[in-house]
Amino acid sequence: MIFYRKKHYRVRVLTAFAAALLASLLLFGLRAADGSCQTPMSVGQVILSAKEYSLGQVQDRNGTVVLQGKGKETVWTDPQVRSSLEPVMGEDPERSMLSRSTILANCPWVFGTEDNRFRLSVLLNPFSSRKGEDVRLTIDAGLQTGIAQAVEASGFDKVCLVVSNYKTGEILGLYGNIMQDTFHPGSTIKPILAASALSIDPDLASYIYNCADKNHNFSTSSGPFRINCIDGTEHGSINMTDAIAYSCNGYFVSLLQQTGSTAMLKELEKWGFDTVVHYPQFSYTDHSFLGSSRQDCDYLLAGIGQANAKITPIGMNMCTNAILNHGQMENPRWISARGRDGRWTAVDGEGSRQVCSREAADQICKMMLAVTEKGTGRSFALPGFAAKTGTAQKSSESGSLSEKCTVWTTGGLTDEKMPYSVTVCLDDVKSTTTSADAGRLARDILKLVLKGEAQ
Amino acid sequence: MSFPIYVIYSAGLFLWTISSIHYDSPLPAAQYGLGQLLILAALTIMFMADKGKKAIPGLVIAAVFCSLGLSIAYRFAGEKASIQLEDVYTGDLISMIVVFFIVYLLIRFTNIYRIKLINLLAGGGLLLAVYGARLTSALTGGSYLYFGGIMIFGWALLAFPFTAAFLISRREDSYVRGNVRSLPWNLMLMLLYVIILFAGCVLCNEFGLILIIGLTATVLFFIRCRNLLTKCFYTISCAGAAVLSAMKVPHVHDRMQIWLHPAAAAGSEDLAGKAESVLYLFRHLGQAGLWGRGIGSLPVSYYPTLNTDHVMVTLINDYSLILAGLVLALSLFFIRWLLTLPDGLCGYDRYLNLTTALLFGFLILVHTASNLGSFLTAGIGFPWISEGSSVNIMLTVLLAVHCGLLGKKAIS
């Protein structure tokens, strides 16, 4: 007869084992259900998931499908959108997941990382296909196509371009590697310096500089340092509005000396210069002003966007947005929602910070209107288009200045019902190409945005 | 009925496994197939030999686990499968079957395992193995794990039941302070033996073994000891030692942190890597669902212990939650089967059997709980499903002991 009786210690031992096993399962279930252990997947785990899943749909802001997975393949619906978006889309996780500078690296659920196979439909059908969730971008596919066509028509080889909504931080269209490539900003840095100076001392709005030959020698700890205006122009007695409109180098170098470097560098940190800034939806190359240099001449040269002053096109666009948005810099966003089976949930990414005083930003915004009304931007004027142009000389490999330039135009519409900004950067261009060329491209893109808005 | 079900199950598992992973070399599949045939042959022999069929339910469950072990071994074989049988699970299986029949026959038809000297040698041998490992073996992952080419965990599984049964079943003719309700000397001796064993395990950094032996010894002590005060003192001492080790031993402290706050551990520089195995299931449970992600979906490069200490993770992730659940349900049936014994056997046999059942039970419980993040990560494999030659062979010895005891006649 088998030795097994109720209430015997063997029964109690078995009951205890069963209870302990059940308790461990229960604890696991509770932890899994409350999500306290649901930490993000590592890069390797996302790549592993991507191998099993077909890519979810990538939609533009209007719900148009841009990219989707078909089995293990990914399919672009528009070759023109593809040509401009592919470098930043990051559809191959093995190449893109290590950095957060691509779109899909910031929404790994498209690769299936958030899939829940406990859904009834999957429970009933174990062989149902594994497909990642969908993502809706802030980017407009129509505008993106228009940008690609406009860039192609412009004939420039190295173009970086970004269009955004300065009220929300949403990126509406982009071209080129706007997150990683840094360039000397040239004179486009001047509105930022002016806004910072006014935040330090609002009275500087009435500062006048005499732009004459003798006043272009600036004192530094290592002796006088000469910085001319472009083509040796002398602007005469000039105020801040005209200095921005006509891009007077001497004015801004002098302004830098008026504010003092410590206060100015501290203000510039708020804009993201010489510091590290993290955004929820992407990583980008931080911009620099003085960098690691402590030399006076580098500080003064940075005031006209040369030396160690470097910025990405998205960085410049964010700074422009802050000026247009009363000193409030919205977190840049290119992902708006996450979806499965047609249901969409907003993706966290909103946030903002005040980078200069509201008054300072509004003053600079008005001054930037003068750029297109009477200054360096007359050739691409558009009603309510506040902009700033910039030209930076590139240095050769030996360190000396080369023939090539980087030209910029950055600005936006002051009408807050149409809160759009655009930044255009043409790199490696000959000296015959001017910032007005970038400006015309910027204007055309803005027209495209307005046309799309009207439709 | 269980026998034909096993045949269908093992054939299905074999086909599922080899259709999921294809190797250029036919060797892994051949080894897997050979292993299946060996299990089937052993099971058939036992089916015919065991007239009362008392051993069959447990043996079928063991065969189910071994069959899964073969599948896991095939899954992790890689392209360069060894042609040396001693290096692969099928080779272990041959040893396991041979050892099983030898031990089974010895236990069932002889009484030599009850000889005092043999039991004393087993106890002494275990101490020698544990302390010898510290003196002779090289560090493996921060621990001294081997003695004489065999894991000390395996030595412990083999020797501890015999030693514990011998000590507990001694005649209780003297007690502390001469009070019959006090602690008997034989139990005192067992505690002393366990403490000496623990000290050796600490020297070897073999905390998994401490856990299993400690839990088993505790249950034996609580069953045998009749004095409430002594039980309370024992409980307080054990709890104090556990708290002290959790605070003072970095290794245990880390594991405690991971158990209590796995998500926080993932963010810690020191613990991030160690917490991964616990967090994996929480992150990927949704993707695995009820039906699993398919055999071979989780590469061993991410978690090197997926075929040993974290085999439950592999089962849930690759083979499906349903199969993992069935394995756990079968485990409970297995423990139940291990706890059953014919009437009329001597005290030594009963305690030998009980210790065997407790060891199996705690191995399964601790492995499962630590894989699910419900308990400290303990580095303990699942009987026969996890790879591990010496441990699986020793577990087979314990299986044979129980099967042998089931067939023994009552002492008149």
PDB file of N, CA and C in Angstrom, chain A residues 1-5 9-10 13-14 17-18 20-21 24-25 27-28 31-32 36-42 44-45 48-49 52-53 112-118 122-124 126 130, chain B residues 54 223 259-260 262-263 276 279-280 282-287 289-293 297-299 302-303 321 328 332 336 339-343 350 353-354 358 361-362 365 369 372-374:
ATOM      1  N   MET A   1       0.843  -1.197   0.000  1.00  0.00           N
ATOM      2  CA  MET A   1       0.000   0.000   0.000  1.00  0.00           C
ATOM      3  C   MET A   1       0.880   1.249   0.000  1.00  0.00           C
ATOM      4  N   ILE A   2       0.498   2.183  -0.819  1.00  0.00           N
ATOM      5  CA  ILE A   2       1.300   3.397  -0.924  1.00  0.00           C
ATOM      6  C   ILE A   2       1.089   4.255   0.329  1.00  0.00           C
ATOM      7  N   PHE A   3       2.202   4.712   0.857  1.00  0.00           N
ATOM      8  CA  PHE A   3       2.208   5.468   2.098  1.00  0.00           C
ATOM      9  C   PHE A   3       1.876   6.932   1.791  1.00  0.00           C
ATOM     10  N   TYR A   4       0.614   7.307   1.906  1.00  0.00           N
ATOM     11  CA  TYR A   4       0.252   8.678   1.590  1.00  0.00           C
ATOM     12  C   TYR A   4      -1.073   9.002   2.264  1.00  0.00           C
ATOM     13  N   ARG A   5      -0.989   9.636   3.423  1.00  0.00           N
ATOM     14  CA  ARG A   5      -2.212   9.903   4.174  1.00  0.00           C
ATOM     15  C   ARG A   5      -2.396  11.391   4.409  1.00  0.00           C
ATOM     16  N   TYR A   9       3.037  14.580   7.424  1.00  0.00           N
ATOM     17  CA  TYR A   9       3.972  15.649   7.097  1.00  0.00           C
ATOM     18  C   TYR A   9       4.344  15.683   5.615  1.00  0.00           C
ATOM     19  N   ARG A  10       4.246  14.521   4.945  1.00  0.00           N
ATOM     20  CA  ARG A  10       4.554  14.505   3.515  1.00  0.00           C
ATOM     21  C   ARG A  10       3.516  15.327   2.727  1.00  0.00           C
ATOM     22  N   VAL A  13       4.375  18.861   3.338  1.00  0.00           N
ATOM     23  CA  VAL A  13       5.551  19.276   2.542  1.00  0.00           C
ATOM     24  C   VAL A  13       5.119  19.579   1.117  1.00  0.00           C
ATOM     25  N   LEU A  14       4.322  18.697   0.551  1.00  0.00           N
ATOM     26  CA  LEU A  14       3.862  18.910  -0.827  1.00  0.00           C
ATOM     27  C   LEU A  14       3.019  20.178  -0.916  1.00  0.00           C
ATOM     28  N   PHE A  17       5.270  23.156  -0.877  1.00  0.00           N
ATOM     29  CA  PHE A  17       5.936  23.363  -2.176  1.00  0.00           C
ATOM     30  C   PHE A  17       4.978  24.010  -3.169  1.00  0.00           C
ATOM     31  N   ALA A  18       3.778  23.472  -3.220  1.00  0.00           N
ATOM     32  CA  ALA A  18       2.790  24.015  -4.163  1.00  0.00           C
ATOM     33  C   ALA A  18       2.491  25.470  -3.836  1.00  0.00           C
ATOM     34  N   ALA A  20       4.454  27.600  -2.241  1.00  0.00           N
ATOM     35  CA  ALA A  20       5.631  28.435  -2.540  1.00  0.00           C
ATOM     36  C   ALA A  20       5.748  28.692  -4.036  1.00  0.00           C
ATOM     37  N   LEU A  21       5.496  27.657  -4.823  1.00  0.00           N
ATOM     38  CA  LEU A  21       5.567  27.804  -6.284  1.00  0.00           C
ATOM     39  C   LEU A  21       4.500  28.790  -6.773  1.00  0.00           C
ATOM     40  N   SER A  24       5.488  32.308  -5.909  1.00  0.00           N
ATOM     41  CA  SER A  24       6.507  32.873  -6.810  1.00  0.00           C
ATOM     42  C   SER A  24       5.881  33.266  -8.153  1.00  0.00           C
ATOM     43  N   LEU A  25       4.934  32.442  -8.615  1.00  0.00           N
ATOM     44  CA  LEU A  25       4.230  32.783  -9.863  1.00  0.00           C
ATOM     45  C   LEU A  25       3.383  34.040  -9.675  1.00  0.00           C
ATOM     46  N   LEU A  27       3.843  36.475  -7.465  1.00  0.00           N
ATOM     47  CA  LEU A  27       4.707  37.658  -7.352  1.00  0.00           C
ATOM     48  C   LEU A  27       5.182  38.101  -8.732  1.00  0.00           C
ATOM     49  N   PHE A  28       5.539  37.113  -9.546  1.00  0.00           N
ATOM     50  CA  PHE A  28       5.961  37.424 -10.916  1.00  0.00           C
ATOM     51  C   PHE A  28       4.824  38.095 -11.677  1.00  0.00           C
ATOM     52  N   ARG A  31       4.248  41.675 -10.438  1.00  0.00           N
ATOM     53  CA  ARG A  31       5.292  42.587 -10.907  1.00  0.00           C
ATOM     54  C   ARG A  31       5.141  42.868 -12.402  1.00  0.00           C
ATOM     55  N   ALA A  32       4.788  41.820 -13.139  1.00  0.00           N
ATOM     56  CA  ALA A  32       4.615  42.002 -14.588  1.00  0.00           C
ATOM     57  C   ALA A  32       3.416  42.908 -14.865  1.00  0.00           C
ATOM     58  N   SER A  36       6.333  47.624 -12.883  1.00  0.00           N
ATOM     59  CA  SER A  36       7.468  48.216 -12.170  1.00  0.00           C
ATOM     60  C   SER A  36       8.805  47.682 -12.675  1.00  0.00           C
ATOM     61  N   CYS A  37       8.782  46.523 -13.313  1.00  0.00           N
ATOM     62  CA  CYS A  37      10.037  45.956 -13.828  1.00  0.00           C
ATOM     63  C   CYS A  37      10.149  46.127 -15.348  1.00  0.00           C
ATOM     64  N   GLN A  38       9.257  46.921 -15.899  1.00  0.00           N
ATOM     65  CA  GLN A  38       9.215  47.087 -17.361  1.00  0.00           C
ATOM     66  C   GLN A  38      10.242  48.141 -17.794  1.00  0.00           C
ATOM     67  N   THR A  39      11.498  47.849 -17.576  1.00  0.00           N
ATOM     68  CA  THR A  39      12.543  48.811 -17.961  1.00  0.00           C
ATOM     69  C   THR A  39      12.754  48.760 -19.472  1.00  0.00           C
ATOM     70  N   PRO A  40      13.285  49.844 -20.055  1.00  0.00           N
ATOM     71  CA  PRO A  40      13.456  49.842 -21.510  1.00  0.00           C
ATOM     72  C   PRO A  40      14.419  48.756 -21.965  1.00  0.00           C
ATOM     73  N   MET A  41      14.175  48.274 -23.181  1.00  0.00           N
ATOM     74  CA  MET A  41      15.054  47.238 -23.727  1.00  0.00           C
ATOM     75  C   MET A  41      16.411  47.827 -24.054  1.00  0.00           C
ATOM     76  N   SER A  42      17.407  46.984 -23.956  1.00  0.00           N
ATOM     77  CA  SER A  42      18.735  47.417 -24.370  1.00  0.00           C
ATOM     78  C   SER A  42      18.767  47.473 -25.904  1.00  0.00           C
ATOM     79  N   GLY A  44      20.703  45.910 -27.909  1.00  0.00           N
ATOM     80  CA  GLY A  44      20.781  44.545 -28.450  1.00  0.00           C
ATOM     81  C   GLY A  44      19.423  43.875 -28.476  1.00  0.00           C
ATOM     82  N   GLN A  45      18.616  44.118 -27.454  1.00  0.00           N
ATOM     83  CA  GLN A  45      17.300  43.482 -27.400  1.00  0.00           C
ATOM     84  C   GLN A  45      16.356  44.061 -28.449  1.00  0.00           C
ATOM     85  N   LEU A  48      17.315  42.505 -31.618  1.00  0.00           N
ATOM     86  CA  LEU A  48      16.822  41.124 -31.604  1.00  0.00           C
ATOM     87  C   LEU A  48      15.337  41.077 -31.956  1.00  0.00           C
ATOM     88  N   SER A  49      14.568  42.001 -31.388  1.00  0.00           N
ATOM     89  CA  SER A  49      13.137  42.058 -31.677  1.00  0.00           C
ATOM     90  C   SER A  49      12.895  42.340 -33.149  1.00  0.00           C
ATOM     91  N   GLU A  52      12.545  39.607 -35.607  1.00  0.00           N
ATOM     92  CA  GLU A  52      11.349  38.771 -35.618  1.00  0.00           C
ATOM     93  C   GLU A  52      10.128  39.507 -36.156  1.00  0.00           C
ATOM     94  N   TYR A  53      10.203  40.829 -36.137  1.00  0.00           N
ATOM     95  CA  TYR A  53       9.009  41.621 -36.460  1.00  0.00           C
ATOM     96  C   TYR A  53       9.143  42.328 -37.794  1.00  0.00           C
ATOM     97  N   GLY A 112       8.575  46.399 -32.790  1.00  0.00           N
ATOM     98  CA  GLY A 112       7.869  45.340 -32.064  1.00  0.00           C
ATOM     99  C   GLY A 112       8.221  45.222 -30.592  1.00  0.00           C
ATOM    100  N   THR A 113       8.966  46.188 -30.058  1.00  0.00           N
ATOM    101  CA  THR A 113       9.409  46.044 -28.662  1.00  0.00           C
ATOM    102  C   THR A 113       8.258  46.094 -27.656  1.00  0.00           C
ATOM    103  N   GLU A 114       7.160  46.710 -28.037  1.00  0.00           N
ATOM    104  CA  GLU A 114       6.038  46.846 -27.089  1.00  0.00           C
ATOM    105  C   GLU A 114       4.913  45.869 -27.397  1.00  0.00           C
ATOM    106  N   ASP A 115       5.189  44.921 -28.256  1.00  0.00           N
ATOM    107  CA  ASP A 115       4.123  44.000 -28.660  1.00  0.00           C
ATOM    108  C   ASP A 115       3.614  43.204 -27.457  1.00  0.00           C
ATOM    109  N   ASN A 116       2.324  43.023 -27.398  1.00  0.00           N
ATOM    110  CA  ASN A 116       1.736  42.225 -26.330  1.00  0.00           C
ATOM    111  C   ASN A 116       0.951  41.078 -26.955  1.00  0.00           C
ATOM    112  N   ARG A 117       1.527  39.887 -26.876  1.00  0.00           N
ATOM    113  CA  ARG A 117       0.922  38.718 -27.517  1.00  0.00           C
ATOM    114  C   ARG A 117      -0.144  38.065 -26.641  1.00  0.00           C
ATOM    115  N   PHE A 118      -0.498  38.744 -25.570  1.00  0.00           N
ATOM    116  CA  PHE A 118      -1.586  38.218 -24.747  1.00  0.00           C
ATOM    117  C   PHE A 118      -2.936  38.766 -25.212  1.00  0.00           C
ATOM    118  N   VAL A 122      -4.342  37.222 -30.749  1.00  0.00           N
ATOM    119  CA  VAL A 122      -3.115  36.415 -30.849  1.00  0.00           C
ATOM    120  C   VAL A 122      -3.264  35.118 -30.065  1.00  0.00           C
ATOM    121  N   LEU A 123      -3.955  35.196 -28.943  1.00  0.00           N
ATOM    122  CA  LEU A 123      -4.152  33.981 -28.145  1.00  0.00           C
ATOM    123  C   LEU A 123      -4.917  32.936 -28.962  1.00  0.00           C
ATOM    124  N   LEU A 124      -5.846  33.436 -29.764  1.00  0.00           N
ATOM    125  CA  LEU A 124      -6.640  32.506 -30.580  1.00  0.00           C
ATOM    126  C   LEU A 124      -5.870  32.042 -31.811  1.00  0.00           C
ATOM    127  N   PRO A 126      -2.088  31.501 -32.732  1.00  0.00           N
ATOM    128  CA  PRO A 126      -0.662  31.548 -32.397  1.00  0.00           C
ATOM    129  C   PRO A 126       0.226  31.859 -33.599  1.00  0.00           C
ATOM    130  N   ARG A 130       3.933  38.730 -36.681  1.00  0.00           N
ATOM    131  CA  ARG A 130       4.500  39.661 -35.702  1.00  0.00           C
ATOM    132  C   ARG A 130       4.801  40.975 -36.408  1.00  0.00           C
TER     133      ARG A 130
ATOM    134  N   LYS B  54       4.619   1.217  -9.934  1.00  0.00           N
ATOM    135  CA  LYS B  54       4.669   2.367  -9.030  1.00  0.00           C
ATOM    136  C   LYS B  54       5.683   3.405  -9.501  1.00  0.00           C
ATOM    137  N   ILE B 223      10.679  18.807  11.019  1.00  0.00           N
ATOM    138  CA  ILE B 223       9.854  17.595  11.082  1.00  0.00           C
ATOM    139  C   ILE B 223      10.266  16.746  12.281  1.00  0.00           C
ATOM    140  N   TRP B 259      16.827  41.317  -6.440  1.00  0.00           N
ATOM    141  CA  TRP B 259      15.530  40.676  -6.176  1.00  0.00           C
ATOM    142  C   TRP B 259      14.487  41.714  -5.744  1.00  0.00           C
ATOM    143  N   LEU B 260      14.879  42.577  -4.813  1.00  0.00           N
ATOM    144  CA  LEU B 260      13.907  43.520  -4.254  1.00  0.00           C
ATOM    145  C   LEU B 260      13.593  44.663  -5.225  1.00  0.00           C
ATOM    146  N   PRO B 262      14.555  45.130  -8.945  1.00  0.00           N
ATOM    147  CA  PRO B 262      15.243  44.800 -10.212  1.00  0.00           C
ATOM    148  C   PRO B 262      15.359  45.985 -11.164  1.00  0.00           C
ATOM    149  N   ALA B 263      14.320  46.819 -11.215  1.00  0.00           N
ATOM    150  CA  ALA B 263      14.359  47.948 -12.153  1.00  0.00           C
ATOM    151  C   ALA B 263      15.419  48.956 -11.718  1.00  0.00           C
ATOM    152  N   GLU B 276      20.024  41.869 -15.619  1.00  0.00           N
ATOM    153  CA  GLU B 276      19.453  41.635 -16.949  1.00  0.00           C
ATOM    154  C   GLU B 276      18.640  40.348 -17.027  1.00  0.00           C
ATOM    155  N   LEU B 279      15.313  40.851 -15.479  1.00  0.00           N
ATOM    156  CA  LEU B 279      14.447  41.810 -16.172  1.00  0.00           C
ATOM    157  C   LEU B 279      14.016  41.320 -17.549  1.00  0.00           C
ATOM    158  N   TYR B 280      14.765  40.381 -18.105  1.00  0.00           N
ATOM    159  CA  TYR B 280      14.476  39.935 -19.466  1.00  0.00           C
ATOM    160  C   TYR B 280      13.019  39.491 -19.626  1.00  0.00           C
ATOM    161  N   PHE B 282      10.398  40.168 -17.834  1.00  0.00           N
ATOM    162  CA  PHE B 282       9.417  41.259 -17.699  1.00  0.00           C
ATOM    163  C   PHE B 282       9.325  42.068 -18.987  1.00  0.00           C
ATOM    164  N   ARG B 283      10.495  42.287 -19.620  1.00  0.00           N
ATOM    165  CA  ARG B 283      10.499  43.069 -20.864  1.00  0.00           C
ATOM    166  C   ARG B 283       9.883  42.297 -22.026  1.00  0.00           C
ATOM    167  N   HIS B 284      10.138  41.004 -22.048  1.00  0.00           N
ATOM    168  CA  HIS B 284       9.793  40.242 -23.251  1.00  0.00           C
ATOM    169  C   HIS B 284       8.589  39.324 -23.091  1.00  0.00           C
ATOM    170  N   LEU B 285       7.991  39.331 -21.904  1.00  0.00           N
ATOM    171  CA  LEU B 285       6.851  38.434 -21.683  1.00  0.00           C
ATOM    172  C   LEU B 285       5.741  38.721 -22.695  1.00  0.00           C
ATOM    173  N   GLY B 286       5.492  40.003 -22.942  1.00  0.00           N
ATOM    174  CA  GLY B 286       4.469  40.393 -23.909  1.00  0.00           C
ATOM    175  C   GLY B 286       4.758  39.825 -25.288  1.00  0.00           C
ATOM    176  N   GLN B 287       6.025  39.886 -25.689  1.00  0.00           N
ATOM    177  CA  GLN B 287       6.397  39.372 -27.011  1.00  0.00           C
ATOM    178  C   GLN B 287       6.295  37.853 -27.072  1.00  0.00           C
ATOM    179  N   GLY B 289       4.218  35.986 -25.156  1.00  0.00           N
ATOM    180  CA  GLY B 289       2.804  35.606 -25.089  1.00  0.00           C
ATOM    181  C   GLY B 289       2.639  34.197 -24.552  1.00  0.00           C
ATOM    182  N   LEU B 290       1.519  33.599 -24.882  1.00  0.00           N
ATOM    183  CA  LEU B 290       1.267  32.226 -24.425  1.00  0.00           C
ATOM    184  C   LEU B 290       2.043  31.225 -25.264  1.00  0.00           C
ATOM    185  N   TRP B 291       2.295  31.588 -26.509  1.00  0.00           N
ATOM    186  CA  TRP B 291       2.792  30.585 -27.463  1.00  0.00           C
ATOM    187  C   TRP B 291       4.295  30.642 -27.667  1.00  0.00           C
ATOM    188  N   GLY B 292       4.973  31.606 -27.032  1.00  0.00           N
ATOM    189  CA  GLY B 292       6.429  31.678 -27.154  1.00  0.00           C
ATOM    190  C   GLY B 292       6.885  32.310 -28.447  1.00  0.00           C
ATOM    191  N   ARG B 293       8.176  32.589 -28.497  1.00  0.00           N
ATOM    192  CA  ARG B 293       8.726  33.264 -29.681  1.00  0.00           C
ATOM    193  C   ARG B 293       9.350  32.281 -30.674  1.00  0.00           C
ATOM    194  N   SER B 297      14.980  31.560 -30.607  1.00  0.00           N
ATOM    195  CA  SER B 297      14.847  33.000 -30.858  1.00  0.00           C
ATOM    196  C   SER B 297      15.748  33.836 -29.951  1.00  0.00           C
ATOM    197  N   LEU B 298      16.129  33.305 -28.820  1.00  0.00           N
ATOM    198  CA  LEU B 298      16.963  34.087 -27.905  1.00  0.00           C
ATOM    199  C   LEU B 298      18.404  33.577 -27.955  1.00  0.00           C
ATOM    200  N   PRO B 299      19.316  34.382 -28.516  1.00  0.00           N
ATOM    201  CA  PRO B 299      20.685  33.878 -28.657  1.00  0.00           C
ATOM    202  C   PRO B 299      21.424  33.830 -27.330  1.00  0.00           C
ATOM    203  N   TYR B 302      23.461  36.713 -25.570  1.00  0.00           N
ATOM    204  CA  TYR B 302      22.923  37.710 -24.654  1.00  0.00           C
ATOM    205  C   TYR B 302      22.947  37.207 -23.214  1.00  0.00           C
ATOM    206  N   TYR B 303      22.589  35.937 -23.025  1.00  0.00           N
ATOM    207  CA  TYR B 303      22.546  35.365 -21.686  1.00  0.00           C
ATOM    208  C   TYR B 303      23.214  34.000 -21.709  1.00  0.00           C
ATOM    209  N   LEU B 321       4.786  29.756 -22.828  1.00  0.00           N
ATOM    210  CA  LEU B 321       4.366  29.810 -21.424  1.00  0.00           C
ATOM    211  C   LEU B 321       3.564  28.563 -21.071  1.00  0.00           C
ATOM    212  N   LEU B 328       5.936  22.958 -14.819  1.00  0.00           N
ATOM    213  CA  LEU B 328       5.761  23.221 -13.388  1.00  0.00           C
ATOM    214  C   LEU B 328       4.684  22.312 -12.779  1.00  0.00           C
ATOM    215  N   LEU B 332       5.202  19.382  -9.782  1.00  0.00           N
ATOM    216  CA  LEU B 332       4.450  19.132  -8.545  1.00  0.00           C
ATOM    217  C   LEU B 332       4.025  17.660  -8.444  1.00  0.00           C
ATOM    218  N   ARG B 336       5.204  15.008  -5.631  1.00  0.00           N
ATOM    219  CA  ARG B 336       4.191  14.175  -4.962  1.00  0.00           C
ATOM    220  C   ARG B 336       4.575  12.710  -5.068  1.00  0.00           C
ATOM    221  N   LEU B 339       7.357  11.795  -2.827  1.00  0.00           N
ATOM    222  CA  LEU B 339       7.009  11.749  -1.398  1.00  0.00           C
ATOM    223  C   LEU B 339       6.243  10.479  -1.013  1.00  0.00           C
ATOM    224  N   THR B 340       5.770   9.758  -2.013  1.00  0.00           N
ATOM    225  CA  THR B 340       5.021   8.531  -1.700  1.00  0.00           C
ATOM    226  C   THR B 340       5.987   7.364  -1.491  1.00  0.00           C
ATOM    227  N   LEU B 341       5.643   6.521  -0.561  1.00  0.00           N
ATOM    228  CA  LEU B 341       6.515   5.388  -0.221  1.00  0.00           C
ATOM    229  C   LEU B 341       5.654   4.264   0.359  1.00  0.00           C
ATOM    230  N   PRO B 342       6.031   3.012   0.112  1.00  0.00           N
ATOM    231  CA  PRO B 342       5.234   1.936   0.688  1.00  0.00           C
ATOM    232  C   PRO B 342       5.317   1.931   2.217  1.00  0.00           C
ATOM    233  N   ASP B 343       4.304   1.396   2.823  1.00  0.00           N
ATOM    234  CA  ASP B 343       4.308   1.251   4.284  1.00  0.00           C
ATOM    235  C   ASP B 343       5.372   0.244   4.708  1.00  0.00           C
ATOM    236  N   ARG B 350      12.900   5.932   5.023  1.00  0.00           N
ATOM    237  CA  ARG B 350      11.910   7.008   4.918  1.00  0.00           C
ATOM    238  C   ARG B 350      12.583   8.377   4.868  1.00  0.00           C
ATOM    239  N   ASN B 353      14.376   8.906   1.577  1.00  0.00           N
ATOM    240  CA  ASN B 353      13.407   9.263   0.533  1.00  0.00           C
ATOM    241  C   ASN B 353      12.921  10.703   0.688  1.00  0.00           C
ATOM    242  N   LEU B 354      12.663  11.075   1.940  1.00  0.00           N
ATOM    243  CA  LEU B 354      12.172  12.435   2.191  1.00  0.00           C
ATOM    244  C   LEU B 354      13.228  13.474   1.781  1.00  0.00           C
ATOM    245  N   LEU B 358      12.837  16.384  -0.924  1.00  0.00           N
ATOM    246  CA  LEU B 358      13.046  17.799  -0.568  1.00  0.00           C
ATOM    247  C   LEU B 358      14.084  18.446  -1.484  1.00  0.00           C
ATOM    248  N   GLY B 361      12.518  19.101  -4.776  1.00  0.00           N
ATOM    249  CA  GLY B 361      11.525  20.167  -4.624  1.00  0.00           C
ATOM    250  C   GLY B 361      12.182  21.535  -4.541  1.00  0.00           C
ATOM    251  N   PHE B 362      13.209  21.634  -3.725  1.00  0.00           N
ATOM    252  CA  PHE B 362      13.857  22.940  -3.582  1.00  0.00           C
ATOM    253  C   PHE B 362      14.618  23.348  -4.837  1.00  0.00           C
ATOM    254  N   LEU B 365      11.879  24.631  -7.092  1.00  0.00           N
ATOM    255  CA  LEU B 365      11.294  25.863  -6.545  1.00  0.00           C
ATOM    256  C   LEU B 365      12.261  27.045  -6.678  1.00  0.00           C
ATOM    257  N   ALA B 369      11.626  30.209  -9.057  1.00  0.00           N
ATOM    258  CA  ALA B 369      11.421  31.509  -8.417  1.00  0.00           C
ATOM    259  C   ALA B 369      12.519  32.496  -8.801  1.00  0.00           C
ATOM    260  N   LEU B 372      12.027  33.752 -12.327  1.00  0.00           N
ATOM    261  CA  LEU B 372      10.890  34.665 -12.464  1.00  0.00           C
ATOM    262  C   LEU B 372      11.114  35.973 -11.708  1.00  0.00           C
ATOM    263  N   GLY B 373      12.246  36.083 -11.047  1.00  0.00           N
ATOM    264  CA  GLY B 373      12.536  37.296 -10.279  1.00  0.00           C
ATOM    265  C   GLY B 373      11.771  37.346  -8.969  1.00  0.00           C
ATOM    266  N   SER B 374      11.237  36.196  -8.557  1.00  0.00           N
ATOM    267  CA  SER B 374      10.476  36.155  -7.301  1.00  0.00           C
ATOM    268  C   SER B 374      11.350  35.757  -6.123  1.00  0.00           C
TER     269      SER B 374
END
